[in-house]
Amino acid sequence: MIDKFIEILREHNLKKTPKRIAILQLLESQSTYISPLELWDILKQQFTRIGLPTVYRILQQFQEIGIVASIQKEDNQLYYFLCSTQQDHHHFICRKCHKVSCVEYCDFDTIKQLVENQLQSKAETHFLQIEGLCKECRDS
Amino acid sequence: MIDKFIEILREHNLKKTPKRIAILQLLESQSTYISPLELWDILKQQFTRIGLPTVYRILQQFQEIGIVASIQKEDNQLYYFLCSTQQDHHHFICRKCHKVSCVEYCDFDTIKQLVENQLQSKAETHFLQIEGLCKECRDS
DNA sequence: TGATAAACAAAAATCATTTTCATTTAGAAT
DNA sequence: ATTCTAAATGAAAATGATTTTTGTTTATCA
Ligand SMILES: [Mn+2]
Ligand SMILES: [Mn+2]
Ligand SMILES: [Zn+2]
Ligand SMILES: [Zn+2]
C-alpha cells in the first residue's frame, strides 16, 4: 500500500525520504486524525533529529497531492488523516477514538436546487462532516 | 430588532454596554461574516478607546448565548455573523461578498441511517456549510 | 561518482487569540 | 441622587500554533 503512495510522490517530484515514509506508515497504521504536534511526538521516538516544521510541510504537501485530507474542529487547529479517494464524499468522525471513515453519500444536487429556489443563489461547493461514535466505541 | 438582543443579554446577566450595542448594530447592518480584527477596525472609528480583546470577548459571549454563529474557513480563523435562529439549520455563504444566509434544510435522518447501515456507527451531530455566489453577486 | 534540486533542522518570526490585572462602568439597591 | 458591587474594559504581556529563513544534508539521476 505504501508503494502506491511512493508512486504518487514521484509523480509530483517529491522524493522518497525516511520522514515521509514514516509519516505515511503512521497514518496508515491508525485510521484516526492527528495533529502535526501529536505526529511529531511519535516521530521523535524514531528519529533523533526531526523538526516540527518538517511535519507541517510534509502534511501540507500530502494534502496538496491528495494523499491526506483535513478535518474541521472547534479549536481551529490542523488535523490530518489518510484519504486518497478522489471521488466526492464526506467523513464520519468518532468523537471518542478519532477514527475517520469515508461516507459514500452526497446529496449535493438536492442542496443545490434548494439554494437556487430558496435564495436564488448558486451553490458551488459544500462541506459536510458527521460526528458520533464508531462501531467499536459505541459498543464498549 | 436590537431590543430583542438587549433582552437576551439581560436574560444572561450581560450588561447593555455601548460596545455591545455597537457590535450588534454593525452585525445587523451587514449580513456578512466578519473577523474580530475586521470588526475592531470599524469600531475604532466610533470609539477612541476599544481593545481587541473586548471584541473577541463580546463575540464569544454572543455565540454562547446564541446570538451569533461562526463559519469555518480554510484559514482556520474566527469569523462570526448574526444568527439567532435556534432551529437546526445550515448556512449558505457567498464567496464573493461574504453574505451568510440560513438554509432551511436538513437531511440528518437520512445521513444517520446511512452511517448506521454503512459503518454500524452512531451519528450524533453534523456540520454542513454551502458556498457559492449569492443572488446579487451571481448576476453582477 | 558527481551534480543538482529537493529536503531538512534549528532558530527565529509571525500572528491570531487569550490571559492578567488594574481601572472603569452599568444597573440595582439604598 | 448616591452608593454599592459585579461585570466590563483597556493595555500590556503571554500563549501557542503555524510559517519563514538560512545554512547544511540528502535523494535521485546522469
Ligand atoms: Mn456532499
Ligand atoms: Mn443538517
Ligand atoms: Zn471510535
Ligand atoms: Zn454575494
Coordinates of C-alpha atoms (C1' of nucleotides) and ligand atoms in Angstrom, one line a residue:
Chain A
M1 CA 0.0 0.0 0.0
I2 CA 2.8 2.4 0.8
D3 CA 4.2 1.7 -2.6
K4 CA 1.2 3.3 -4.2
F5 CA 1.8 6.5 -2.3
I6 CA 5.5 6.5 -3.1
E7 CA 4.4 6.4 -6.7
I8 CA 2.2 9.4 -6.2
L9 CA 5.1 11.2 -4.6
R10 CA 7.3 10.5 -7.6
E11 CA 4.6 11.8 -10.0
H12 CA 4.7 15.1 -8.1
N13 CA 8.5 15.3 -8.0
L14 CA 8.5 14.6 -4.3
K15 CA 11.4 12.5 -3.1
K16 CA 11.1 9.3 -1.2
T17 CA 12.5 10.2 2.2
P18 CA 12.6 8.4 5.5
K19 CA 10.5 11.1 7.2
R20 CA 7.8 10.9 4.5
I21 CA 7.7 7.1 4.6
A22 CA 7.5 7.1 8.4
I23 CA 4.6 9.6 8.3
L24 CA 2.8 7.5 5.7
Q25 CA 3.2 4.4 7.7
L26 CA 2.0 6.0 10.9
L27 CA -1.1 7.5 9.2
E28 CA -1.8 4.1 7.7
S29 CA -1.4 2.1 10.9
Q30 CA -4.1 4.1 12.6
S31 CA -7.1 5.4 10.7
T32 CA -7.5 8.3 13.0
Y33 CA -7.0 12.0 12.5
I34 CA -3.9 13.5 14.1
S35 CA -2.4 16.9 14.7
P36 CA 1.2 17.9 13.5
L37 CA 2.3 18.1 17.1
E38 CA 1.0 14.7 18.0
L39 CA 2.6 13.2 14.9
W40 CA 5.9 14.9 15.8
D41 CA 5.8 13.4 19.3
I42 CA 5.6 9.9 17.8
L43 CA 8.2 10.6 15.2
K44 CA 10.7 11.8 17.8
Q45 CA 10.9 8.3 19.1
Q46 CA 12.0 7.0 15.7
F47 CA 14.3 9.8 14.6
T48 CA 17.0 11.5 16.7
R49 CA 16.6 14.6 14.6
I50 CA 13.2 15.7 13.3
G51 CA 11.9 19.2 13.2
L52 CA 8.3 20.2 13.7
P53 CA 8.3 22.4 10.5
T54 CA 9.1 19.2 8.6
V55 CA 6.0 17.6 9.9
Y56 CA 3.9 20.6 9.0
R57 CA 5.4 20.8 5.5
I58 CA 5.0 17.1 4.7
L59 CA 1.4 17.0 5.8
Q60 CA 0.7 20.1 3.7
Q61 CA 2.3 18.6 0.7
F62 CA 0.4 15.3 1.2
Q63 CA -2.8 17.3 1.2
E64 CA -1.9 19.1 -1.9
I65 CA -1.3 15.9 -3.8
G66 CA -4.4 14.3 -2.5
I67 CA -3.0 11.7 -0.1
V68 CA -4.4 13.2 3.1
A69 CA -7.4 15.3 4.0
S70 CA -8.0 17.5 7.0
I71 CA -10.9 17.8 9.4
Q72 CA -12.5 20.8 11.0
K73 CA -12.6 21.1 14.7
E74 CA -13.9 23.7 17.1
D75 CA -10.4 24.6 18.2
N76 CA -9.5 25.6 14.7
Q77 CA -6.3 23.6 14.7
L78 CA -5.0 21.4 11.9
Y79 CA -5.8 17.7 11.9
Y80 CA -5.0 15.3 9.1
F81 CA -5.8 11.8 8.1
L82 CA -5.1 9.5 5.3
C83 CA -7.7 9.7 2.5
S84 CA -6.8 9.3 -1.1
T85 CA -10.3 8.8 -2.5
Q86 CA -10.7 11.5 -5.1
Q87 CA -14.4 11.0 -5.5
D88 CA -16.7 13.5 -3.9
H89 CA -17.6 12.1 -0.5
H90 CA -17.7 13.1 3.2
H91 CA -16.4 11.8 6.5
F92 CA -17.6 10.4 9.7
I93 CA -15.5 11.1 12.8
C94 CA -15.6 9.2 16.0
R95 CA -15.6 11.7 18.8
K96 CA -14.0 9.2 21.2
C97 CA -11.2 7.4 19.3
H98 CA -10.9 9.9 16.5
K99 CA -11.2 7.3 13.8
V100 CA -12.2 8.7 10.4
S101 CA -14.4 6.8 7.9
C102 CA -15.5 7.8 4.5
V103 CA -19.2 8.1 3.9
E104 CA -20.4 7.3 0.5
Y105 CA -23.2 9.7 0.3
C106 CA -23.7 13.1 -1.2
D107 CA -27.0 14.9 -1.7
F108 CA -25.5 18.0 -3.2
D109 CA -28.0 18.1 -6.1
T110 CA -30.8 18.4 -3.7
I111 CA -29.0 21.2 -1.8
K112 CA -28.1 22.9 -5.0
Q113 CA -31.8 23.0 -6.1
L114 CA -32.9 24.2 -2.7
V115 CA -30.4 27.0 -2.5
E116 CA -31.4 28.0 -6.0
N117 CA -35.1 28.0 -5.1
Q118 CA -34.9 29.5 -1.6
L119 CA -32.2 32.1 -2.2
Q120 CA -31.8 32.4 -5.9
S121 CA -28.1 31.8 -5.3
K122 CA -25.7 29.5 -7.0
A123 CA -24.3 26.7 -4.8
E124 CA -20.8 25.7 -5.9
T125 CA -19.2 23.8 -3.1
H126 CA -20.2 22.3 0.2
F127 CA -18.6 20.8 3.3
L128 CA -20.2 18.1 5.4
Q129 CA -18.8 16.4 8.4
I130 CA -20.5 13.9 10.6
E131 CA -19.6 13.1 14.2
G132 CA -20.6 10.4 16.6
L133 CA -19.4 7.1 17.9
C134 CA -17.8 4.4 15.7
K135 CA -18.8 0.8 15.9
E136 CA -16.2 -0.1 18.4
C137 CA -16.6 2.9 20.7
R138 CA -20.4 2.7 20.7
D139 CA -20.4 -0.9 21.9
S140 CA -17.8 -0.5 24.6
Chain B
M1 CA -34.7 44.5 16.5
I2 CA -31.8 45.5 18.7
D3 CA -34.1 45.5 21.6
K4 CA -34.7 41.8 21.2
F5 CA -31.0 41.2 21.6
I6 CA -30.7 43.5 24.6
E7 CA -33.4 41.4 26.2
I8 CA -31.4 38.3 25.6
L9 CA -28.4 39.9 27.1
R10 CA -30.3 40.7 30.2
E11 CA -31.5 37.2 30.5
H12 CA -27.9 36.1 30.6
N13 CA -26.8 38.8 33.1
L14 CA -24.8 40.6 30.4
K15 CA -24.9 44.3 30.7
K16 CA -26.1 46.7 28.0
T17 CA -22.9 48.4 27.1
P18 CA -22.0 50.8 24.2
K19 CA -19.5 48.3 22.8
R20 CA -22.0 45.5 22.7
I21 CA -24.7 47.7 21.2
A22 CA -22.3 48.9 18.5
I23 CA -21.3 45.4 17.6
L24 CA -24.9 44.3 17.4
Q25 CA -25.7 47.2 15.1
L26 CA -22.8 46.6 12.9
L27 CA -23.5 42.9 12.6
E28 CA -27.1 43.7 11.8
S29 CA -26.4 46.4 9.2
Q30 CA -24.5 43.9 7.1
S31 CA -25.5 40.2 6.8
T32 CA -21.9 39.1 6.2
Y33 CA -19.5 37.2 8.3
I34 CA -16.6 39.2 9.8
S35 CA -13.4 38.5 11.8
P36 CA -12.7 40.1 15.2
L37 CA -9.9 42.2 13.6
E38 CA -12.1 43.5 10.8
L39 CA -14.8 44.4 13.4
W40 CA -12.2 46.1 15.5
D41 CA -11.1 48.2 12.6
I42 CA -14.6 49.5 12.1
L43 CA -15.2 50.0 15.9
K44 CA -12.1 52.1 16.2
Q45 CA -13.8 54.8 14.1
Q46 CA -16.6 55.0 16.6
F47 CA -14.7 54.7 19.9
T48 CA -11.5 56.4 20.9
R49 CA -10.7 53.5 23.3
I50 CA -11.6 50.0 22.3
G51 CA -9.4 46.9 22.9
L52 CA -9.2 43.9 20.5
P53 CA -9.7 41.5 23.4
T54 CA -13.0 43.2 24.1
V55 CA -14.1 42.4 20.6
Y56 CA -13.0 38.8 20.9
R57 CA -14.8 38.5 24.3
I58 CA -18.1 40.0 23.1
L59 CA -18.2 37.8 20.0
Q60 CA -17.5 34.7 22.1
Q61 CA -20.3 35.7 24.6
F62 CA -22.7 36.4 21.8
Q63 CA -22.0 32.9 20.4
E64 CA -22.5 31.3 23.8
I65 CA -25.9 32.9 24.2
G66 CA -27.0 32.1 20.7
I67 CA -26.9 35.5 19.1
V68 CA -24.1 34.9 16.6
A69 CA -22.7 31.8 14.9
S70 CA -19.3 31.2 13.3
I71 CA -18.3 29.8 10.0
Q72 CA -15.5 27.5 9.1
K73 CA -12.8 28.7 6.7
E74 CA -9.7 27.2 5.3
D75 CA -7.5 29.6 7.1
N76 CA -8.8 28.3 10.4
Q77 CA -9.5 31.8 11.8
L78 CA -12.6 33.0 13.6
Y79 CA -15.4 34.5 11.6
Y80 CA -18.8 35.5 13.1
F81 CA -22.2 36.5 11.8
L82 CA -25.6 37.3 13.3
C83 CA -27.8 34.2 13.6
S84 CA -30.2 33.8 16.4
T85 CA -32.3 31.0 14.8
Q86 CA -32.2 28.2 17.3
Q87 CA -33.7 25.6 15.0
D88 CA -31.4 23.1 13.4
H89 CA -30.3 24.5 10.0
H90 CA -27.3 25.3 7.9
H91 CA -25.7 28.2 6.1
F92 CA -25.0 29.4 2.6
I93 CA -22.0 31.7 2.2
C94 CA -21.3 33.9 -0.7
R95 CA -17.6 33.5 -1.6
K96 CA -17.6 37.0 -3.1
C97 CA -19.4 39.3 -0.8
H98 CA -19.3 37.1 2.3
K99 CA -23.1 37.3 2.9
V100 CA -24.5 34.5 5.0
S101 CA -28.0 33.1 4.5
C102 CA -29.7 30.4 6.5
V103 CA -30.8 27.3 4.6
E104 CA -33.9 25.7 5.8
Y105 CA -32.9 22.1 5.0
C106 CA -31.5 19.3 7.0
D107 CA -31.5 15.7 5.9
F108 CA -29.8 14.4 9.0
D109 CA -32.2 11.4 9.4
T110 CA -31.0 10.0 6.0
I111 CA -27.4 10.6 7.0
K112 CA -28.0 8.9 10.3
Q113 CA -29.5 5.8 8.7
L114 CA -26.7 5.7 6.2
V115 CA -23.9 5.9 8.8
E116 CA -25.7 3.2 10.8
N117 CA -26.0 0.9 7.8
Q118 CA -22.7 1.6 6.2
L119 CA -20.5 1.8 9.3
Q120 CA -22.6 0.4 12.1
S121 CA -21.7 3.7 13.8
K122 CA -23.9 6.2 15.7
A123 CA -24.1 9.6 14.1
E124 CA -24.7 12.3 16.7
T125 CA -24.0 15.6 15.1
H126 CA -23.1 17.0 11.8
F127 CA -21.9 20.2 10.2
L128 CA -22.9 21.4 6.8
Q129 CA -21.8 24.6 5.1
I130 CA -22.6 25.6 1.5
E131 CA -20.6 28.0 -0.5
G132 CA -21.3 29.8 -3.8
L133 CA -22.5 33.1 -5.2
C134 CA -25.5 34.9 -3.8
K135 CA -28.3 36.3 -5.9
E136 CA -26.6 39.7 -6.2
C137 CA -23.1 38.5 -6.8
R138 CA -24.1 35.9 -9.4
D139 CA -25.9 38.5 -11.5
S140 CA -23.3 41.2 -11.5
Chain C
dT1 C1' 30.7 9.2 -8.7
dG2 C1' 29.4 13.8 -9.1
dA3 C1' 25.8 17.3 -10.0
dT4 C1' 21.6 19.3 -8.6
dA5 C1' 17.3 20.1 -6.9
dA6 C1' 14.8 18.9 -3.0
dA7 C1' 14.5 18.2 1.9
dC8 C1' 15.8 19.1 6.3
dA9 C1' 16.9 21.0 11.3
dA10 C1' 17.3 24.8 14.1
dA11 C1' 16.2 29.1 15.4
dA12 C1' 13.6 32.9 14.9
dA13 C1' 9.5 35.2 13.2
dT14 C1' 4.6 35.7 12.7
dC15 C1' 0.2 36.3 14.0
dA16 C1' -4.3 35.1 15.9
dT17 C1' -6.1 34.5 20.2
dT18 C1' -6.1 34.5 25.3
dT19 C1' -4.7 35.9 29.9
dT20 C1' -3.7 39.1 33.5
dC21 C1' -4.7 42.8 36.2
dA22 C1' -5.7 47.4 37.5
dT23 C1' -9.4 50.7 36.4
dT24 C1' -14.0 52.0 34.9
dT25 C1' -18.9 51.4 34.3
dA26 C1' -23.8 49.6 34.3
dG27 C1' -27.5 48.6 36.9
dA28 C1' -29.6 47.6 41.1
dA29 C1' -30.3 48.9 45.9
dT30 C1' -30.5 52.4 49.0
Chain D
dA1 C1' -29.4 61.3 43.6
dT2 C1' -25.7 58.4 45.9
dT3 C1' -23.7 54.2 46.9
dC4 C1' -22.5 49.6 46.0
dT5 C1' -21.0 45.6 43.5
dA6 C1' -20.5 42.5 40.0
dA7 C1' -19.4 42.9 35.3
dA8 C1' -16.9 45.1 31.6
dT9 C1' -12.9 47.1 29.8
dG10 C1' -8.1 48.6 28.0
dA11 C1' -3.3 47.9 28.0
dA12 C1' 0.3 45.1 28.1
dA13 C1' 2.0 40.7 28.1
dA14 C1' 1.6 35.8 27.4
dT15 C1' 0.5 31.9 24.7
dG16 C1' 0.7 28.7 21.2
dA17 C1' 0.0 27.2 16.6
dT18 C1' 2.0 27.7 12.2
dT19 C1' 5.4 29.7 9.0
dT20 C1' 9.7 31.7 7.3
dT21 C1' 14.6 31.9 7.0
dT22 C1' 19.0 30.1 6.3
dG23 C1' 22.8 27.1 6.2
dT24 C1' 23.5 22.1 5.7
dT25 C1' 22.4 17.5 4.3
dT26 C1' 20.3 14.0 1.3
dA27 C1' 17.8 11.5 -2.6
dT28 C1' 17.9 10.9 -7.3
dC29 C1' 19.7 10.7 -11.7
dA30 C1' 23.1 11.2 -15.4
Ligands
MN1 MN -22.0 16.1 -0.3
MN2 MN -28.5 19.1 8.6
ZN3 ZN -14.3 5.3 17.9
ZN4 ZN -22.6 37.7 -2.6

